[in-house]
Coordinates of N, CA and C and ligand atoms in Angstrom, one line a residue:
M76 N -7.5 83.2 67.4 CA -8.6 83.0 66.7 C -9.8 84.0 67.3
A77 N -10.7 84.5 66.3 CA -11.7 85.1 66.7 C -13.0 84.3 67.0
L78 N -14.0 84.6 68.0 CA -15.2 83.8 68.0 C -16.1 84.8 68.6
R79 N -17.5 84.5 68.1 CA -18.7 85.0 68.2 C -19.4 84.3 69.4
L80 N -19.9 84.6 70.5 CA -20.4 83.6 71.5 C -21.9 83.7 71.2
R81 N -22.8 82.7 71.8 CA -24.3 82.7 71.5 C -24.8 84.0 71.8
N82 N -24.1 84.7 73.2 CA -25.1 85.9 73.6 C -24.4 87.4 72.7
G83 N -23.8 87.0 71.7 CA -23.2 88.0 70.8 C -21.9 88.6 71.2
T84 N -21.2 88.2 72.6 CA -20.0 88.6 72.9 C -18.9 88.2 71.8
E85 N -17.7 89.0 71.5 CA -16.9 88.7 71.1 C -15.5 88.3 71.5
V86 N -14.9 87.1 71.2 CA -13.9 86.9 72.1 C -12.7 86.5 71.2
V87 N -11.5 86.5 71.9 CA -10.3 86.1 71.0 C -9.7 85.1 71.7
I88 N -9.5 83.9 71.2 CA -8.8 82.7 71.7 C -7.2 82.7 71.3
R89 N -6.0 82.7 72.3 CA -5.0 82.6 72.0 C -4.1 82.1 72.8
P90 N -2.7 81.5 72.4 CA -2.0 81.1 73.8 C -1.6 81.7 74.9
I91 N -1.6 81.3 76.0 CA -1.4 81.9 77.2 C 0.1 82.4 77.3
R92 N 0.4 83.7 77.8 CA 1.9 84.3 77.8 C 2.1 84.4 79.2
P93 N 3.4 84.7 79.5 CA 3.9 84.9 80.8 C 3.3 86.3 81.4
G94 N 2.9 87.4 80.3 CA 2.3 88.8 80.9 C 1.2 88.4 81.2
D95 N 0.5 87.2 81.0 CA -0.9 87.2 81.6 C -1.1 86.9 83.1
K96 N -0.4 86.9 83.7 CA -0.2 86.6 85.3 C -1.4 87.8 86.1
A97 N -1.3 89.0 85.7 CA -2.4 89.8 86.3 C -3.6 89.8 85.9
M98 N -3.7 89.4 84.6 CA -5.1 89.3 84.3 C -5.8 87.9 84.5
L99 N -4.8 87.0 84.8 CA -5.2 85.6 85.5 C -5.6 85.5 86.9
A100 N -4.8 86.4 87.6 CA -5.1 86.7 89.1 C -6.4 87.5 89.0
R101 N -6.8 88.4 88.3 CA -8.2 89.0 88.3 C -9.1 88.3 88.2
G102 N -9.1 87.4 86.9 CA -10.3 86.7 86.8 C -10.4 85.4 88.0
M103 N -9.5 84.8 88.5 CA -9.6 84.1 89.8 C -10.2 84.9 90.9
A104 N -10.0 86.0 91.0 CA -10.7 86.7 91.9 C -12.2 87.3 92.0
A105 N -12.5 87.1 90.5 CA -13.6 87.2 89.9 C -14.7 86.0 90.0
L106 N -14.2 85.1 89.9 CA -14.7 83.6 89.9 C -15.6 83.3 91.3
S107 N -16.9 82.7 90.6 CA -17.7 82.6 92.0 C -17.1 81.5 92.7
P108 N -17.5 81.2 94.0 CA -17.1 80.2 94.6 C -17.2 79.0 93.9
R109 N -18.3 78.8 93.8 CA -18.9 77.6 93.0 C -18.1 77.3 91.6
S110 N -17.7 78.2 90.8 CA -16.8 77.7 89.7 C -15.4 77.6 90.1
A111 N -14.8 78.5 91.4 CA -13.6 78.0 91.6 C -13.5 76.5 92.3
R112 N -14.7 76.0 92.9 CA -14.7 74.7 93.4 C -14.8 73.9 92.3
L113 N -15.5 74.0 91.4 CA -15.5 73.0 90.3 C -14.4 73.0 89.3
R114 N -13.6 73.8 89.6 CA -12.2 74.0 88.6 C -11.1 73.2 89.6
F115 N -11.1 73.9 90.7 CA -10.4 73.5 91.4 C -10.7 72.0 92.3
L116 N -11.5 71.5 92.4 CA -12.1 70.1 93.2 C -12.2 70.7 94.8
A117 N -12.0 72.0 95.0 CA -11.5 72.3 96.3 C -12.2 73.8 96.6
P118 N -12.4 74.7 97.6 CA -12.5 75.9 97.7 C -11.2 76.6 97.3
K119 N -11.2 77.7 96.7 CA -10.1 78.4 96.4 C -10.5 79.9 95.9
D120 N -9.9 80.9 96.5 CA -10.1 82.2 96.2 C -8.8 82.9 95.6
H121 N -7.7 82.4 95.3 CA -6.6 83.5 94.8 C -5.8 82.2 94.6
L122 N -4.9 82.9 93.4 CA -3.7 81.9 93.0 C -2.4 82.4 93.7
T123 N -1.6 81.6 94.1 CA -0.3 82.5 94.6 C 0.9 82.6 93.5
L124 N 1.8 83.5 94.0 CA 2.9 83.7 92.4 C 3.2 82.4 91.8
S125 N 3.7 81.9 93.1 CA 3.9 80.4 92.2 C 2.9 79.9 91.3
E126 N 1.9 79.6 91.6 CA 0.9 78.8 91.1 C 0.6 80.0 89.4
L127 N 0.6 81.0 89.8 CA 0.7 82.1 88.6 C 2.0 81.9 87.5
R128 N 3.0 81.6 88.1 CA 4.3 81.0 87.2 C 3.9 79.4 86.3
Y129 N 3.5 78.9 87.2 CA 3.1 77.6 86.7 C 2.1 77.9 85.6
L130 N 1.1 78.5 85.8 CA -0.1 78.3 84.8 C 0.2 79.2 83.8
T131 N 1.3 80.0 83.8 CA 1.3 81.1 82.7 C 2.6 80.7 82.0
E132 N 3.5 80.1 82.5 CA 5.1 80.0 81.8 C 5.2 78.3 81.5
V133 N 4.4 78.4 80.2 CA 4.1 76.9 79.6 C 5.1 76.7 78.6
D134 N 5.5 75.5 78.4 CA 6.5 75.2 77.3 C 5.7 74.7 76.0
D135 N 4.5 74.7 76.1 CA 3.7 74.4 74.7 C 4.0 73.1 74.2
I136 N 4.7 72.2 74.7 CA 4.8 70.9 74.4 C 4.5 69.6 75.6
D137 N 4.8 69.9 76.6 CA 3.9 69.0 77.6 C 2.9 69.9 78.3
H138 N 2.9 71.1 78.2 CA 1.9 72.1 78.9 C 1.6 72.9 77.9
Y139 N 0.1 73.1 77.4 CA -0.6 73.8 76.8 C -1.4 74.7 77.0
A140 N -1.5 75.7 77.0 CA -2.8 76.6 77.6 C -3.0 77.8 76.9
L141 N -4.4 77.9 76.8 CA -4.9 79.2 75.9 C -5.9 79.8 77.0
V142 N -5.9 81.2 76.4 CA -7.0 82.1 77.1 C -7.7 82.6 76.2
A143 N -9.1 82.9 76.4 CA -10.3 83.7 75.7 C -10.3 85.1 76.2
V144 N -9.8 86.2 75.7 CA -10.1 87.3 76.2 C -11.1 88.3 75.2
L145 N -11.9 89.1 76.1 CA -13.0 90.0 75.0 C -12.4 90.9 74.0
A146 N -12.5 90.8 73.0 CA -12.1 91.4 71.9 C -12.1 92.8 71.9
E147 N -13.1 93.2 72.7 CA -13.4 94.8 72.9 C -12.4 95.2 74.1
D148 N -11.9 94.3 74.7 CA -11.1 94.6 75.9 C -10.2 93.5 76.5
P149 N -9.0 93.5 75.7 CA -8.3 92.2 75.6 C -7.5 92.1 77.0
S150 N -7.7 93.0 77.9 CA -7.3 92.7 79.2 C -8.3 92.1 80.2
S151 N -9.5 91.8 79.6 CA -10.6 91.1 80.4 C -10.5 89.6 79.9
L152 N -10.1 88.6 81.1 CA -10.3 87.3 80.7 C -11.5 86.7 80.6
A153 N -12.0 86.1 79.6 CA -13.4 85.4 79.5 C -13.2 83.8 79.7
G154 N -12.1 83.2 79.8 CA -11.8 81.5 79.6 C -10.6 81.3 79.8
V155 N -10.1 80.4 80.5 CA -8.6 79.5 80.1 C -9.0 78.3 80.0
G156 N -8.0 77.5 79.1 CA -7.9 76.2 79.3 C -6.9 75.7 78.9
R157 N -6.4 74.3 79.7 CA -5.1 73.9 79.3 C -5.1 72.4 79.4
W158 N -3.7 71.5 78.9 CA -3.6 70.4 79.3 C -2.4 70.1 79.4
V159 N -2.3 69.2 80.4 CA -0.7 68.8 80.9 C -0.5 67.2 80.7
R160 N 0.6 67.2 79.8 CA 1.0 65.8 79.4 C 1.4 64.7 80.8
D161 N 0.9 63.8 80.7 CA 1.2 62.7 81.7 C 2.5 62.2 81.9
A162 N 3.5 62.7 82.4 CA 5.0 61.9 82.5 C 5.1 60.8 82.3
E163 N 4.1 59.9 82.6 CA 4.5 58.4 82.6 C 3.3 58.0 81.4
R164 N 2.6 58.3 81.0 CA 1.6 57.8 80.1 C 1.9 59.2 79.0
P165 N 2.6 59.1 78.1 CA 2.8 60.7 77.4 C 1.6 60.9 76.3
A166 N 1.0 60.0 75.8 CA -0.3 60.2 75.1 C -1.4 60.6 76.0
D167 N -1.5 60.9 77.1 CA -2.4 61.2 77.8 C -2.1 62.4 78.5
A168 N -3.1 63.2 78.5 CA -3.0 64.7 79.3 C -4.0 65.0 79.9
E169 N -3.9 65.8 81.1 CA -5.2 65.8 81.9 C -5.2 67.4 81.4
V170 N -6.7 67.8 81.3 CA -7.1 69.1 80.8 C -8.0 69.4 81.7
A171 N -8.3 71.1 81.8 CA -9.3 72.0 82.7 C -9.5 73.2 81.9
V172 N -10.7 73.4 82.2 CA -11.2 74.6 81.4 C -11.8 75.4 82.5
V173 N -12.1 76.4 82.5 CA -13.1 77.5 83.3 C -13.2 78.8 82.5
V174 N -14.5 79.1 82.5 CA -14.9 80.2 81.7 C -15.7 81.3 83.2
A175 N -15.7 82.7 82.7 CA -16.1 83.7 83.4 C -17.7 83.3 84.0
D176 N -17.9 83.4 85.3 CA -19.3 83.2 85.5 C -20.2 83.8 84.6
C177 N -20.2 85.0 84.1 CA -21.0 86.0 83.1 C -21.2 85.1 81.7
L178 N -20.2 84.3 81.6 CA -20.2 83.8 80.1 C -20.4 82.6 79.8
Q179 N -20.9 82.1 81.2 CA -20.9 80.4 81.2 C -22.4 80.4 80.3
G180 N -22.1 79.0 79.4 CA -23.4 78.4 78.4 C -23.6 79.2 77.4
E181 N -22.5 79.8 77.1 CA -22.7 80.5 75.6 C -21.8 79.9 74.9
G182 N -21.1 79.0 75.1 CA -20.1 78.0 74.0 C -19.0 78.1 73.9
L183 N -18.6 79.3 75.0 CA -17.1 79.2 74.9 C -16.2 78.2 75.3
G184 N -16.9 77.4 76.7 CA -15.9 76.2 76.9 C -15.9 75.4 76.2
T185 N -17.2 74.8 75.3 CA -16.8 73.8 74.1 C -15.8 74.2 72.9
A186 N -15.9 75.6 72.5 CA -14.5 75.9 71.9 C -13.6 76.1 72.4
L187 N -13.0 76.3 73.6 CA -11.8 76.5 74.3 C -11.4 74.7 74.4
G188 N -12.4 73.8 74.5 CA -12.2 72.4 74.7 C -11.8 71.8 73.3
E189 N -12.4 72.5 72.1 CA -12.0 71.9 70.8 C -10.3 72.2 70.4
A190 N -10.6 73.8 70.7 CA -8.9 74.3 70.5 C -7.9 73.7 71.0
L191 N -8.3 73.0 72.5 CA -7.3 72.4 73.2 C -7.0 71.3 72.5
A192 N -8.1 70.2 72.1 CA -8.0 69.0 71.6 C -7.1 69.1 70.2
D193 N -7.3 70.2 69.5 CA -6.5 70.1 68.2 C -5.1 70.4 68.7
G194 N -4.7 71.1 69.6 CA -3.5 71.4 69.9 C -2.8 70.1 70.5
A195 N -3.8 69.3 71.2 CA -3.2 68.2 71.8 C -3.0 67.2 70.7
R196 N -3.9 67.2 69.7 CA -3.5 66.0 68.3 C -2.3 66.3 67.9
T197 N -2.0 67.6 67.5 CA -0.9 67.7 66.8 C 0.5 67.6 67.7
R198 N 0.4 67.3 69.0 CA 1.5 67.1 69.8 C 1.6 65.8 70.4
G199 N 0.6 64.9 69.7 CA 1.0 63.5 70.0 C 0.3 62.8 71.1
I200 N -0.8 63.8 71.3 CA -1.8 63.4 72.8 C -2.9 62.6 72.2
A201 N -3.1 61.4 72.7 CA -4.6 60.6 71.9 C -5.6 60.7 73.1
R202 N -5.3 61.0 74.6 CA -6.7 60.9 75.4 C -6.5 62.1 76.4
F203 N -7.7 62.5 76.6 CA -7.6 63.7 77.5 C -8.4 62.9 78.7
T204 N -7.6 63.3 80.0 CA -8.2 63.0 81.0 C -8.8 64.3 82.0
A205 N -10.2 64.1 82.7 CA -10.4 65.1 83.4 C -10.9 64.9 84.6
L206 N -10.7 65.4 85.9 CA -11.1 65.3 87.0 C -12.2 66.2 87.1
M207 N -13.4 65.7 87.9 CA -14.4 66.7 88.1 C -15.5 66.1 89.1
L208 N -16.1 67.1 89.6 CA -17.2 66.4 90.7 C -18.3 66.1 90.1
P209 N -18.8 65.1 90.4 CA -20.2 64.3 90.0 C -21.2 65.4 89.4
E210 N -21.4 66.4 90.1 CA -22.4 67.3 89.8 C -22.2 68.2 88.6
N211 N -20.8 67.9 88.1 CA -20.4 68.9 86.8 C -21.0 68.4 85.7
T212 N -22.4 68.7 85.5 CA -22.7 68.0 84.3 C -22.7 69.1 83.0
A213 N -22.0 70.3 83.2 CA -21.4 71.2 82.3 C -20.0 70.6 81.5
A214 N -19.7 70.3 82.4 CA -18.3 69.8 82.0 C -18.0 68.8 81.2
Q215 N -19.4 67.6 81.9 CA -19.3 66.2 81.4 C -19.6 66.5 79.9
R216 N -20.9 67.4 79.7 CA -21.6 67.9 78.5 C -20.4 68.4 77.4
L217 N -19.7 69.1 77.9 CA -18.5 69.7 77.1 C -17.6 68.9 76.6
F218 N -17.4 67.9 77.5 CA -16.4 66.7 76.9 C -16.8 65.6 75.7
A219 N -18.4 65.5 75.9 CA -19.2 65.0 75.1 C -19.0 65.7 73.6
H220 N -18.7 67.0 73.4 CA -18.7 67.8 72.4 C -17.4 67.2 71.8
I221 N -16.3 67.0 72.7 CA -15.0 66.8 71.8 C -14.5 65.2 71.5
S222 N -15.6 64.7 72.3 CA -15.2 63.1 71.9 C -16.3 62.1 71.8
G223 N -16.5 61.4 70.7 CA -17.5 60.4 71.0 C -17.4 59.2 71.9
R224 N -16.3 59.1 72.0 CA -15.6 57.8 73.1 C -15.1 58.7 74.3
L225 N -16.3 58.4 75.4 CA -15.9 58.9 76.6 C -16.1 57.9 77.7
S226 N -15.4 58.0 78.7 CA -15.5 56.6 79.6 C -15.3 57.6 80.8
T227 N -16.1 56.8 81.9 CA -15.9 57.6 83.2 C -15.6 56.5 84.4
R228 N -14.5 57.1 85.3 CA -13.9 56.4 86.4 C -14.5 57.1 87.7
V229 N -15.0 56.3 88.7 CA -15.5 57.2 89.9 C -14.0 57.0 90.9
E230 N -13.5 58.0 91.2 CA -12.2 57.9 92.3 C -12.6 58.8 93.4
G231 N -12.9 58.1 94.4 CA -13.4 58.5 95.5 C -14.5 59.5 95.7
G232 N -14.4 61.0 95.7 CA -15.8 61.6 95.6 C -15.6 62.8 94.2
T233 N -14.7 62.4 93.3 CA -14.6 62.6 92.1 C -14.9 61.6 90.9
Y234 N -15.0 62.3 89.6 CA -15.1 61.5 88.4 C -14.0 61.9 87.5
E235 N -13.3 60.8 87.1 CA -12.5 60.7 86.4 C -12.7 60.6 84.7
L236 N -12.9 61.5 83.8 CA -13.4 61.3 82.7 C -12.1 61.3 81.7
V237 N -12.5 60.0 80.7 CA -11.4 59.9 79.7 C -11.8 60.3 78.1
A238 N -11.5 60.9 77.5 CA -11.9 61.4 76.4 C -11.0 60.7 75.2
D239 N -11.6 59.9 74.6 CA -10.4 59.4 73.3 C -10.6 60.3 72.3
L240 N -9.4 61.0 71.7 CA -9.2 62.1 70.8 C -9.2 61.7 69.3
A241 N -8.9 60.4 69.0 CA -9.1 59.9 67.7 C -9.8 60.6 66.8
A242 N -8.8 61.2 65.6 CA -9.5 62.2 64.7 C -10.9 61.5 64.1
Ligands
LIG388 C1 -17.9 73.7 82.8 C2 -17.3 75.0 81.7 C3 -16.1 75.1 81.3 C4 -18.1 74.8 80.6 O1 -18.1 75.8 79.8 P1 -19.4 76.8 79.3 O2 -18.6 78.2 78.2 O3 -20.3 77.3 80.2 O4 -19.9 75.4 78.0 P2 -20.6 75.5 76.7 O5 -21.6 76.8 76.8 O6 -19.7 75.3 75.7 O7 -21.8 74.5 77.2 C5 -21.1 73.1 77.1 C6 -22.2 72.0 77.3 O8 -22.5 72.6 79.1 C7 -23.9 72.5 79.1 N1 -23.9 73.7 80.4 C8 -23.5 75.0 80.5 N2 -23.5 75.6 81.6 C9 -24.5 74.4 82.2 C10 -24.8 74.7 83.6 N3 -24.9 75.7 84.4 N4 -25.7 73.5 83.8 C11 -25.9 72.1 82.9 N5 -25.2 72.3 81.7 C12 -24.6 73.6 81.4 C13 -24.6 73.3 78.0 O9 -25.8 73.4 78.0 C14 -23.6 72.5 77.0 O10 -24.1 71.2 76.5 P3 -25.2 70.9 75.3 O11 -24.1 71.9 74.4 O12 -25.1 69.5 75.5 O13 -26.5 71.8 75.6 C15 -17.9 76.3 82.6 O14 -19.4 75.9 83.1 C16 -17.2 76.3 84.1 O15 -16.4 77.1 84.1 N6 -17.7 75.7 85.1 C17 -16.7 76.0 86.4 C18 -15.3 75.3 85.8 C19 -15.2 73.9 85.7 O16 -16.5 73.2 86.1 N7 -14.4 73.5 85.0 C20 -14.3 72.2 84.6 C21 -13.4 71.3 85.0 S1 -12.4 70.4 83.9

């Protein structure tokens, strides 16, 4: 899917592939410490080989992931989003999205979230859950675009947001 962001940047959203490991590793290395902490809920500056395998070799049924790449340079990562089905509650999936720092606030996170929700509904997912730090208002607003029915649980120092995906 091709998409023009608010700042005019053109991106393409497509399913992640095993061949995306190097691109993902570069994207992680380029991420600011703040964005990495908001995404992984802890400081993180690189992905190990086993993490790269887990993140790129997805089955498309219980683990669904999309990348957004620059249309003019498809080896440049603009964003990544994924959901992983809960093994005990198969209608629930945990979702996470991250957008390259220089492209945040341009609508890409919402577009990835909506595409993830479309993929989830067709695979029998009824609810997204997302863990986030309480100060992450961008993520909270992103989920408000995906679902009109949101609830929040506080778990220690993090928020668990639950988004009902009913059509
Ligand atoms: C959260 C994140 C994915 C949102 O993606 P994005 O492309 O920046 O988001 P969008 O441009 O689609 O905007 C989504 C909402 O967040 C708001 N927003 C964006 N950046 C913001 C910021 N720095 N502070 C506050 N709100 C912000 C937007 O205004 C928009 O809300 P609105 O439409 O009600 O005005 C992105 O900021 C990011 O990668 N953050 C670091 C990783 C992370 O926090 N991941 C979420 C873990 S689940």
